Short mmCIF file of C-alpha atoms in Angstrom, two decimals:
data_model
loop_
_atom_site.label_atom_id
_atom_site.label_comp_id
_atom_site.label_asym_id
_atom_site.label_seq_id
_atom_site.Cartn_x
_atom_site.Cartn_y
_atom_site.Cartn_z
CA MET A 1 68.64 194.57 -32.73
CA THR A 2 69.62 191.04 -31.73
CA LEU A 3 72.72 189.09 -32.71
CA GLN A 4 70.65 187.07 -35.14
CA ASP A 5 69.39 190.32 -36.71
CA TYR A 6 73.00 191.49 -37.08
CA LEU A 7 74.16 188.24 -38.67
CA LYS A 8 71.15 188.16 -40.97
CA ALA A 9 72.00 191.71 -42.12
CA GLU A 10 75.55 190.46 -42.78
CA GLY A 11 74.11 187.85 -45.15
CA TYR A 12 74.16 184.74 -42.95
CA ASP A 13 71.36 182.19 -42.53
CA THR A 14 70.21 182.37 -38.90
CA SER A 15 67.49 179.74 -39.20
CA VAL A 16 70.12 177.15 -38.27
CA ARG A 17 69.60 178.33 -34.68
CA THR A 18 65.91 179.22 -34.59
CA ASP A 19 64.87 175.84 -36.00
CA TRP A 20 66.85 173.94 -33.37
CA ASP A 21 66.34 176.03 -30.22
CA LYS A 22 63.13 174.24 -29.24
CA ASN A 23 64.94 170.89 -29.13
CA VAL A 24 67.70 172.30 -26.93
CA HIS A 25 65.12 173.80 -24.55
CA VAL A 26 63.61 170.35 -23.98
CA TRP A 27 66.97 168.63 -23.55
CA ARG A 28 68.27 171.27 -21.16
CA SER A 29 65.14 170.91 -19.02
CA TRP A 30 65.76 167.18 -18.66
CA TYR A 31 69.43 167.80 -17.86
CA ASP A 32 68.36 170.30 -15.18
CA GLY A 33 66.05 167.62 -13.79
CA LYS A 34 62.74 169.50 -13.85
CA VAL A 35 60.51 169.72 -16.93
CA ASP A 36 57.63 172.15 -16.48
CA LYS A 37 55.00 170.24 -18.45
CA PHE A 38 55.92 166.91 -16.86
CA HIS A 39 57.29 167.34 -13.35
CA LYS A 40 54.70 170.02 -12.55
CA TYR A 41 51.14 168.83 -13.01
CA PHE A 42 47.65 168.85 -11.45
CA ILE A 43 45.41 166.19 -9.92
CA TYR A 44 41.66 166.73 -9.63
CA ASN A 45 40.40 165.57 -6.24
CA GLY A 46 36.71 165.97 -7.00
CA ARG A 47 36.63 169.56 -5.79
CA ARG A 48 39.55 171.36 -7.40
CA ARG A 49 42.78 170.83 -9.35
CA VAL A 50 45.61 170.39 -6.87
CA PRO A 51 49.16 171.34 -8.03
CA GLN A 52 51.71 168.55 -7.77
CA GLU A 53 55.45 168.26 -8.33
CA ARG A 54 56.83 164.92 -9.48
CA LEU A 55 60.17 163.70 -8.11
CA SER A 56 63.10 163.32 -10.50
CA MET A 57 65.85 160.70 -10.54
CA GLN A 58 68.11 163.12 -12.47
CA MET A 59 69.14 160.38 -14.91
CA ALA A 60 69.89 162.77 -17.79
CA LYS A 61 72.49 164.57 -15.67
CA LYS A 62 73.84 161.26 -14.37
CA SER A 63 74.37 159.79 -17.85
CA CYS A 64 76.18 162.94 -19.02
CA GLU A 65 78.50 162.90 -16.01
CA ASP A 66 79.29 159.22 -16.49
CA TRP A 67 80.09 159.60 -20.18
CA ALA A 68 82.33 162.60 -19.45
CA ASP A 69 84.25 160.52 -16.90
CA GLN A 70 84.61 157.66 -19.37
CA LEU A 71 85.59 159.69 -22.43
CA PHE A 72 88.04 162.26 -21.08
CA ASN A 73 89.56 162.07 -17.63
CA GLU A 74 92.89 162.50 -15.86
CA ARG A 75 94.32 159.43 -17.65
CA ALA A 76 94.13 161.06 -21.09
CA GLU A 77 97.67 161.63 -22.39
CA ILE A 78 98.82 164.45 -24.71
CA ALA A 79 102.45 163.99 -25.74
CA VAL A 80 105.04 165.31 -28.23
CA ASN A 81 108.52 164.08 -29.13
CA ASP A 82 110.59 167.01 -27.84
CA ASN A 83 111.10 167.08 -24.04
CA ALA A 84 111.39 170.87 -23.82
CA SER A 85 108.23 171.28 -25.87
CA GLN A 86 106.47 168.70 -23.72
CA LYS A 87 107.18 170.71 -20.57
CA GLN A 88 105.92 173.92 -22.19
CA LEU A 89 102.85 172.15 -23.57
CA ASP A 90 102.02 170.69 -20.15
CA GLU A 91 102.36 174.16 -18.61
CA LEU A 92 100.17 175.70 -21.32
CA LEU A 93 97.45 173.09 -20.89
CA SER A 94 97.55 173.58 -17.13
CA ARG A 95 97.39 177.40 -17.32
CA THR A 96 94.38 177.25 -19.64
CA ASP A 97 92.56 174.58 -17.55
CA PHE A 98 92.48 172.44 -20.67
CA ARG A 99 91.57 169.10 -19.09
CA LEU A 100 88.93 170.57 -16.81
CA LEU A 101 87.26 172.50 -19.63
CA VAL A 102 87.28 169.55 -22.04
CA ASN A 103 85.78 167.23 -19.42
CA GLU A 104 83.08 169.82 -18.70
CA GLY A 105 82.52 170.29 -22.42
CA VAL A 106 82.02 166.55 -22.94
CA GLU A 107 79.33 166.57 -20.26
CA GLN A 108 77.59 169.67 -21.59
CA SER A 109 77.69 168.50 -25.20
CA GLY A 110 75.99 165.32 -24.01
CA ALA A 111 73.32 167.46 -22.34
CA VAL A 112 72.34 169.79 -25.20
CA GLY A 113 74.05 168.20 -28.21
CA THR A 114 76.68 170.82 -29.02
CA VAL A 115 79.26 173.02 -27.29
CA GLY A 116 82.15 175.07 -28.61
CA PHE A 117 85.74 175.79 -27.59
CA VAL A 118 87.48 179.01 -28.60
CA VAL A 119 91.20 179.83 -28.46
CA SER A 120 92.31 183.45 -28.10
CA VAL A 121 95.30 185.52 -26.98
CA CYS A 122 94.79 188.29 -24.43
CA ASP A 123 96.90 191.37 -23.63
CA LEU A 124 98.55 191.75 -27.00
CA GLN A 125 100.00 195.27 -27.37
CA TYR A 126 99.68 196.75 -30.89
CA ASP A 127 101.99 199.46 -32.23
CA THR A 128 100.01 200.92 -35.11
CA VAL A 129 102.92 203.16 -36.16
CA GLN A 130 105.57 200.45 -36.37
CA GLY A 131 103.07 197.74 -37.30
CA THR A 132 104.38 195.43 -34.58
CA ILE A 133 102.84 193.42 -31.75
CA ASP A 134 104.31 193.23 -28.23
CA VAL A 135 103.72 189.71 -26.85
CA SER A 136 105.60 190.13 -23.56
CA ARG A 137 102.35 190.08 -21.58
CA ALA A 138 100.34 187.89 -23.95
CA GLU A 139 98.31 185.08 -22.41
CA PRO A 140 96.71 182.28 -24.45
CA ARG A 141 93.16 181.48 -23.35
CA LEU A 142 90.74 178.61 -23.89
CA GLU A 143 87.02 179.21 -23.38
CA LEU A 144 84.09 176.82 -23.27
CA VAL A 145 81.07 178.22 -25.12
CA ASP A 146 77.58 176.85 -24.64
CA TYR A 147 75.03 176.27 -27.39
CA ASP A 148 73.27 179.62 -26.88
CA SER A 149 76.44 181.51 -27.85
CA ILE A 150 77.30 179.54 -31.02
CA TYR A 151 76.33 180.80 -34.50
CA PRO A 152 77.57 178.58 -37.37
CA LEU A 153 78.33 180.61 -40.50
CA SER A 154 79.56 177.97 -42.96
CA TRP A 155 79.23 174.22 -42.69
CA THR A 156 78.89 170.94 -44.51
CA GLY A 157 77.02 168.32 -42.52
CA ARG A 158 78.53 168.43 -39.02
CA VAL A 159 81.77 170.09 -40.19
CA VAL A 160 81.66 173.81 -39.38
CA THR A 161 84.39 175.79 -41.17
CA GLU A 162 83.35 179.32 -40.14
CA CYS A 163 81.61 180.24 -36.91
CA ALA A 164 80.69 183.17 -34.66
CA PHE A 165 80.72 183.12 -30.86
CA SER A 166 79.12 185.60 -28.49
CA ALA A 167 79.98 186.60 -24.93
CA SER A 168 78.23 188.86 -22.44
CA ARG A 169 80.21 191.13 -20.12
CA THR A 170 79.36 193.73 -17.47
CA ILE A 171 81.90 196.56 -17.29
CA ARG A 172 81.49 199.24 -14.64
CA GLY A 173 77.81 198.48 -14.30
CA LYS A 174 77.08 198.52 -18.04
CA LYS A 175 76.23 195.44 -20.07
CA TYR A 176 77.98 194.62 -23.32
CA VAL A 177 77.85 191.79 -25.83
CA PHE A 178 80.88 190.81 -27.91
CA LEU A 179 80.74 188.82 -31.13
CA SER A 180 83.81 187.06 -32.55
CA MET A 181 83.47 185.86 -36.12
CA HIS A 182 86.03 183.26 -37.23
CA LYS A 183 86.18 183.45 -41.03
CA LYS A 184 88.62 182.54 -43.78
CA ASN A 185 90.22 185.26 -45.92
CA ALA A 186 91.29 185.09 -49.56
CA ALA A 187 94.62 183.52 -48.57
CA GLY A 188 92.82 180.69 -46.77
CA ASN A 189 93.88 181.86 -43.31
CA TYR A 190 91.50 182.42 -40.44
CA VAL A 191 90.69 186.00 -39.51
CA ILE A 192 88.83 186.81 -36.30
CA ARG A 193 86.51 189.80 -36.64
CA ASN A 194 85.39 191.29 -33.32
CA VAL A 195 82.24 193.39 -32.88
CA ALA A 196 81.03 195.07 -29.68
CA PHE A 197 77.46 195.98 -28.74
CA SER A 198 75.92 197.85 -25.83
CA ASP A 199 73.13 195.81 -24.28
CA ASN A 200 69.95 197.61 -23.25
CA ASN A 201 67.73 194.82 -21.84
CA GLY A 202 68.38 192.60 -24.84
CA SER A 203 68.35 195.36 -27.45
CA LEU A 204 71.85 195.64 -28.96
CA THR A 205 73.54 198.67 -30.48
CA GLU A 206 76.89 198.33 -32.27
CA ILE A 207 79.63 200.48 -30.75
CA ASN A 208 83.36 201.13 -31.09
CA MET A 209 85.27 200.05 -27.99
CA ASN A 210 88.79 201.15 -27.14
CA GLY A 211 91.28 198.31 -26.84
CA LEU A 212 89.22 195.90 -28.94
CA SER A 213 90.93 194.65 -32.08
CA ARG A 214 88.38 194.87 -34.86
CA GLU A 215 90.16 192.27 -36.96
CA PHE A 216 92.87 189.80 -36.02
CA ASP A 217 94.69 187.73 -38.63
CA THR A 218 95.81 184.40 -37.15
CA LYS A 219 98.01 183.82 -40.23
CA SER A 220 97.01 180.17 -40.01
CA PRO A 221 94.75 177.98 -42.16
CA SER A 222 93.81 175.99 -39.02
CA PRO A 223 90.80 177.10 -36.97
CA TRP A 224 91.07 178.54 -33.47
CA PHE A 225 87.81 176.92 -32.49
CA ALA A 226 86.22 173.50 -32.34
CA LEU A 227 82.65 172.32 -31.93
CA LEU A 228 82.04 169.14 -29.97
CA THR A 229 79.02 166.89 -30.44
CA PRO A 230 78.33 163.31 -29.36
CA ALA A 231 78.59 160.76 -32.15
CA GLY A 232 75.38 159.61 -33.83
CA ALA A 233 73.26 160.77 -36.73
CA SER A 234 70.33 163.08 -36.11
CA ASN A 235 66.88 161.60 -36.71
CA SER A 236 65.29 165.05 -37.06
CA MET A 237 66.11 168.16 -39.12
CA ARG A 238 68.94 166.53 -41.06
CA GLY A 239 71.64 168.70 -42.56
CA LEU A 240 72.14 170.94 -39.53
CA PRO A 241 75.53 171.07 -37.74
CA TRP A 242 74.11 170.16 -34.34
CA GLY A 243 74.45 166.93 -32.38
CA LEU A 244 72.09 164.91 -30.21
CA PRO A 245 72.46 164.49 -26.43
CA TYR A 246 73.35 161.08 -25.04
CA PHE A 247 69.77 160.71 -23.73
CA ALA A 248 67.91 162.14 -26.74
CA GLN A 249 66.23 158.81 -27.51
CA ALA A 250 65.46 158.01 -23.86
CA ILE A 251 63.08 160.81 -22.88
CA ASP A 252 60.03 158.52 -22.76
CA THR A 253 61.99 156.13 -20.56
CA MET A 254 62.98 158.96 -18.20
CA LYS A 255 59.30 159.87 -17.93
CA ALA A 256 58.49 156.29 -16.95
CA LEU A 257 61.38 156.26 -14.46
CA ASP A 258 60.37 159.48 -12.73
CA THR A 259 56.71 158.42 -12.66
CA ALA A 260 57.57 155.14 -10.96
CA TYR A 261 60.05 156.82 -8.60
CA ASP A 262 57.49 159.44 -7.60
CA SER A 263 54.84 156.74 -7.16
CA LEU A 264 57.17 154.84 -4.83
CA ASN A 265 57.55 157.92 -2.64
CA THR A 266 53.79 158.54 -2.72
CA GLU A 267 53.11 154.93 -1.78
CA ILE A 268 55.29 155.28 1.31
CA LEU A 269 53.66 158.58 2.30
CA LEU A 270 50.14 157.19 1.91
CA GLY A 271 51.12 154.10 3.89
CA ARG A 272 52.09 156.15 6.93
CA ARG A 273 50.43 154.77 10.05
CA ARG A 274 48.15 156.95 12.18
CA ILE A 275 47.24 156.53 15.86
CA PHE A 276 43.73 157.77 16.67
CA ALA A 277 43.19 159.11 20.19
CA ARG A 278 40.28 160.81 21.96
CA ALA A 279 40.78 164.52 22.48
CA ASP A 280 40.63 164.16 26.27
CA LEU A 281 43.65 161.84 26.16
CA LEU A 282 45.74 164.61 24.64
CA GLN A 283 45.25 166.98 27.54
CA GLU A 284 47.74 167.69 30.28
CA ASN A 285 48.03 165.24 33.17
CA ILE A 286 47.72 166.12 36.85
CA THR A 287 51.32 167.33 36.96
CA GLY A 288 50.73 169.78 34.11
CA GLU A 289 52.76 167.78 31.60
CA LYS A 290 51.41 166.85 28.17
CA VAL A 291 50.72 163.17 27.63
CA PHE A 292 51.63 163.36 23.95
CA ASP A 293 53.99 165.66 22.07
CA ASP A 294 52.04 168.21 19.99
CA SER A 295 54.53 167.80 17.13
CA ASP A 296 54.03 164.03 16.91
CA ILE A 297 52.46 163.56 13.45
CA ALA A 298 51.62 159.91 14.18
CA ILE A 299 48.94 160.99 16.71
CA TYR A 300 45.60 162.15 15.30
CA ALA A 301 43.12 163.71 17.72
CA LEU A 302 39.50 162.63 17.22
CA PRO A 303 36.80 165.27 17.58
CA LYS A 304 35.04 165.14 20.95
CA GLY A 305 32.39 162.43 21.13
CA LEU A 306 33.59 160.57 17.99
CA SER A 307 35.29 157.24 17.59
CA GLN A 308 37.44 155.97 14.74
CA GLU A 309 34.41 154.28 13.20
CA ASP A 310 32.74 157.68 12.78
CA LEU A 311 35.52 158.89 10.45
CA LEU A 312 35.93 158.37 6.72
CA GLN A 313 37.10 154.85 6.04
CA THR A 314 39.82 153.75 3.67
CA GLU A 315 40.67 150.44 2.10
CA ALA A 316 43.59 148.82 3.89
CA HIS A 317 46.25 147.40 1.58
CA GLU A 318 49.85 146.38 1.63
CA LEU A 319 52.50 148.73 0.26
CA ARG A 320 53.32 148.11 -3.42
CA CYS A 321 56.98 149.06 -3.04
CA GLU A 322 58.33 145.80 -4.44
CA ALA A 323 56.32 146.09 -7.65
CA LEU A 324 57.36 149.71 -8.11
CA ILE A 325 61.04 148.87 -7.52
CA LYS A 326 60.82 146.16 -10.19
CA SER A 327 59.34 148.72 -12.57
CA ILE A 328 62.19 151.13 -11.84
CA GLU A 329 64.76 148.36 -12.37
CA PHE A 330 63.24 147.53 -15.76
CA ASP A 331 63.24 151.15 -16.87
CA LEU A 332 66.82 151.65 -15.65
CA ASN A 333 67.95 148.70 -17.76
CA LEU A 334 66.19 150.18 -20.77
CA PHE A 335 67.63 153.65 -20.12
CA SER A 336 71.13 152.23 -19.67
CA THR A 337 70.90 150.54 -23.06
CA GLN A 338 69.49 153.62 -24.78
CA VAL A 339 72.29 155.91 -23.60
CA GLY A 340 74.94 153.38 -24.67
CA PHE A 341 76.13 151.83 -21.41
CA GLY A 342 74.65 148.39 -22.02
CA LYS A 343 72.12 146.53 -19.92
CA SER A 344 72.26 146.78 -16.11
CA HIS A 345 74.79 149.61 -15.92
CA TYR A 346 72.37 151.41 -13.61
CA ARG A 347 70.67 149.59 -10.78
CA PHE A 348 68.09 150.99 -8.36
CA THR A 349 68.84 148.49 -5.58
CA ASP A 350 72.62 149.00 -5.80
CA PRO A 351 73.54 151.87 -8.12
CA THR A 352 77.29 151.35 -7.71
CA GLN A 353 77.39 147.65 -8.39
CA GLN A 354 77.75 147.69 -12.15
CA THR A 355 80.33 150.45 -12.38
CA ALA A 356 82.38 148.76 -9.68
CA THR A 357 82.47 145.26 -11.13
CA ALA A 358 81.93 145.56 -14.88
CA VAL A 359 84.77 144.49 -17.15
CA VAL A 360 83.82 145.59 -20.64
CA SER A 361 85.29 143.62 -23.51
CA ALA A 362 86.25 145.18 -26.84
CA ASP A 363 83.06 144.04 -28.55
CA SER A 364 80.67 145.10 -25.77
CA ALA A 365 77.98 147.71 -26.33
CA MET A 366 79.62 150.19 -24.02
CA GLN A 367 83.06 149.79 -25.58
CA ARG A 368 81.68 150.21 -29.09
CA ARG A 369 79.79 153.35 -28.10
CA ARG A 370 82.85 154.74 -26.31
CA VAL A 371 85.00 154.34 -29.42
CA LYS A 372 82.25 155.96 -31.45
CA HIS A 373 82.04 159.00 -29.15
CA GLN A 374 85.82 159.33 -28.94
CA THR A 375 86.17 159.82 -32.69
CA PRO A 376 84.77 163.39 -32.78
CA LEU A 377 86.27 164.09 -29.35
CA LEU A 378 89.79 163.18 -30.51
CA LYS A 379 89.38 165.43 -33.54
CA ALA A 380 88.25 168.36 -31.38
CA VAL A 381 91.05 167.87 -28.83
CA ASP A 382 93.66 167.66 -31.59
CA THR A 383 92.35 170.89 -33.15
CA LEU A 384 92.41 172.71 -29.80
CA VAL A 385 95.90 171.53 -28.78
CA ARG A 386 97.32 172.62 -32.14
CA ALA A 387 95.52 175.98 -31.99
CA LEU A 388 96.69 176.66 -28.43
CA ALA A 389 100.30 175.69 -29.18
CA TYR A 390 100.34 177.80 -32.35
CA ALA A 391 98.77 180.84 -30.66
CA ALA A 392 101.15 180.58 -27.70
CA THR A 393 104.17 180.29 -30.00
CA ALA A 394 103.27 182.74 -32.79
CA PHE A 395 101.71 185.36 -30.51
CA GLY A 396 103.15 184.54 -27.11
CA ARG A 397 106.22 183.64 -25.10
CA TYR A 398 106.19 179.89 -25.77
CA SER A 399 108.15 177.82 -28.28
CA ILE A 400 106.32 174.52 -28.73
CA ASN A 401 107.19 171.95 -31.39
CA LEU A 402 104.23 169.61 -31.97
CA ASP A 403 106.15 166.99 -33.96
CA GLY A 404 104.91 163.55 -32.99
CA LEU A 405 101.78 164.85 -31.28
CA THR A 406 99.78 161.93 -29.92
CA ILE A 407 96.55 162.03 -27.95
CA THR A 408 95.70 158.84 -26.08
CA MET A 409 92.30 158.48 -24.50
CA PRO A 410 91.55 155.98 -21.69
CA ASP A 411 90.14 152.84 -23.26
CA ASP A 412 89.33 150.63 -20.30
CA VAL A 413 86.65 150.55 -17.64
CA VAL A 414 87.93 151.48 -14.20
CA GLU A 415 87.02 149.08 -11.44
CA ASP A 416 87.09 150.19 -7.83
CA THR A 417 89.74 148.69 -5.56
CA GLU A 418 87.37 146.49 -3.58
CA ALA A 419 85.77 144.95 -6.67
CA LYS A 420 89.16 144.31 -8.25
CA ALA A 421 90.43 142.67 -5.06
CA GLN A 422 87.38 140.42 -4.77
CA ARG A 423 87.77 139.21 -8.33
CA ALA A 424 91.48 138.55 -7.75
CA ILE A 425 90.67 136.52 -4.61
CA ARG A 426 88.30 134.32 -6.63
CA GLU A 427 91.02 133.80 -9.22
CA VAL A 428 93.54 132.81 -6.52
CA SER A 429 90.99 130.36 -5.06
CA ALA A 430 90.40 128.90 -8.52
CA LYS A 431 94.20 128.56 -8.92
CA ILE A 432 94.32 130.68 -12.07
CA ARG A 433 96.34 133.39 -10.32
CA SER A 434 99.19 133.06 -7.84
CA ARG A 435 99.27 134.71 -4.42
CA ALA A 436 102.34 136.65 -5.50
CA GLU A 437 100.49 138.03 -8.54
CA TYR A 438 97.63 139.02 -6.25
CA ARG A 439 99.89 141.09 -4.01
CA GLU A 440 101.72 142.66 -6.94
CA ASP A 441 98.44 143.68 -8.61
CA ILE A 442 96.35 144.69 -5.59
CA PHE A 443 98.97 146.02 -3.16
CA GLY A 444 101.56 147.14 -5.71
CA ASP A 445 104.29 144.94 -4.18
CA SER A 446 107.47 144.24 -6.07
CA PRO A 447 108.08 140.52 -6.81
CA GLU A 448 110.59 140.40 -3.94
CA ALA A 449 108.25 142.17 -1.49
CA ALA A 450 105.36 139.92 -2.47
CA LYS A 451 107.47 136.81 -1.86
CA GLU A 452 108.62 138.07 1.56
CA ALA A 453 105.05 138.93 2.61
CA ILE A 454 103.73 135.50 1.60
CA THR A 455 106.57 133.79 3.48
CA ALA A 456 105.82 135.83 6.61
CA ILE A 457 102.12 134.93 6.40
CA ASP A 458 102.92 131.22 6.00
CA GLU A 459 105.20 131.29 9.03
CA MET A 460 102.47 132.87 11.19
CA GLU A 461 99.89 130.30 10.04
CA PRO A 462 101.84 127.24 8.88
CA SER A 463 99.95 124.75 6.75
CA LEU A 464 99.10 121.22 7.97
CA GLU A 465 101.65 119.74 5.59
CA ARG A 466 104.41 121.88 7.06
CA LEU A 467 103.44 120.96 10.63
CA ILE A 468 103.44 117.24 9.85
CA GLY A 469 106.59 117.42 7.82
CA GLY A 470 108.39 119.23 10.61
#
């Protein structure tokens, strides 16, 4: 039995996964950087098919990393009104690695389209006689769940209201699979039903496991899970609760990029110079020392009695590196636009230039796409913060009041220090910024410190007017 067999027997539609798996397999291969049917291929040389492996620029992975850095980073703020609750909330988020997991989830959702987050409470002690729960050792937990472990049970469009999540564990050398089903009861509250299976090479058998709560009532109408998908409507298999990766519409462009990149490397290899030498010149000299190093790949020994003219000839030509680099630049511009960063975000000749100097206005392509992606992200983060705070308060040792909860995402493009300084220098030269403002902005000087520094500089190198004026 598989998990899908179990869920199907429970009355759930499992085709929501089987119909989509093939898409995720393709996207994950591009995220990993090697696609079997593309990066591994054969060339017929007139005698046999020779296996080849095409180089990869890893642009799928790069775009996911960059969007994760833009959408949720260390500058994201999660705040409440009450100071005591704020301290407890900060501690809770730190203990559960909230920021790290969300950032990783944003990247992974951009790679395969969908990831999940699940809130739980560990080490609850049940007293079945008294009907009480000891929370003295309870620990709230947040887990990131990849696509392969997500089984939507009820949904409308992209909104999943009931969902199951699986996890594999090895305990004392034996493999087990656990399934947690988050469902609503008659009262409208979420109940988490836990099922354990022994795993025999993929064949599952349901078992009873000591210490596992078969059913846990959260006593809350709010979910203890959230699915995260990039914004954007699906252009295939509509009506399913899955999202599309950031690069879903750029696969053909990535093929063109990797083809040109691999061709550039091949061009350089084929353009390697060879030095032809007679075999007798490669022998040892009278002192017993070798004239040429045996490991020198630039030296090619001619068979005895032959000259270079006796060998196969090839057409001499100049390297086509410049043309290939232009092709890569064009495809990078296209890829950058397709993944939502706007034209010229990625550059082959200077990959850091755009991210270091770009100042994106509110109506730019990148800013619009960022706001679009942040809409589902904000909803997911809000759901998770509320679920964690509730679980830690109702079934733990915390007491967190979420009144006034605000979640503020970074909404500006970060420039590196050097680029920011260079722009400020141009503004000072154009007399649209003062020297004092420059020091306050770039060096972090106070107005008084900036004034003192400028005065000291002027005294070391007095202007012509000051010298003449005495």
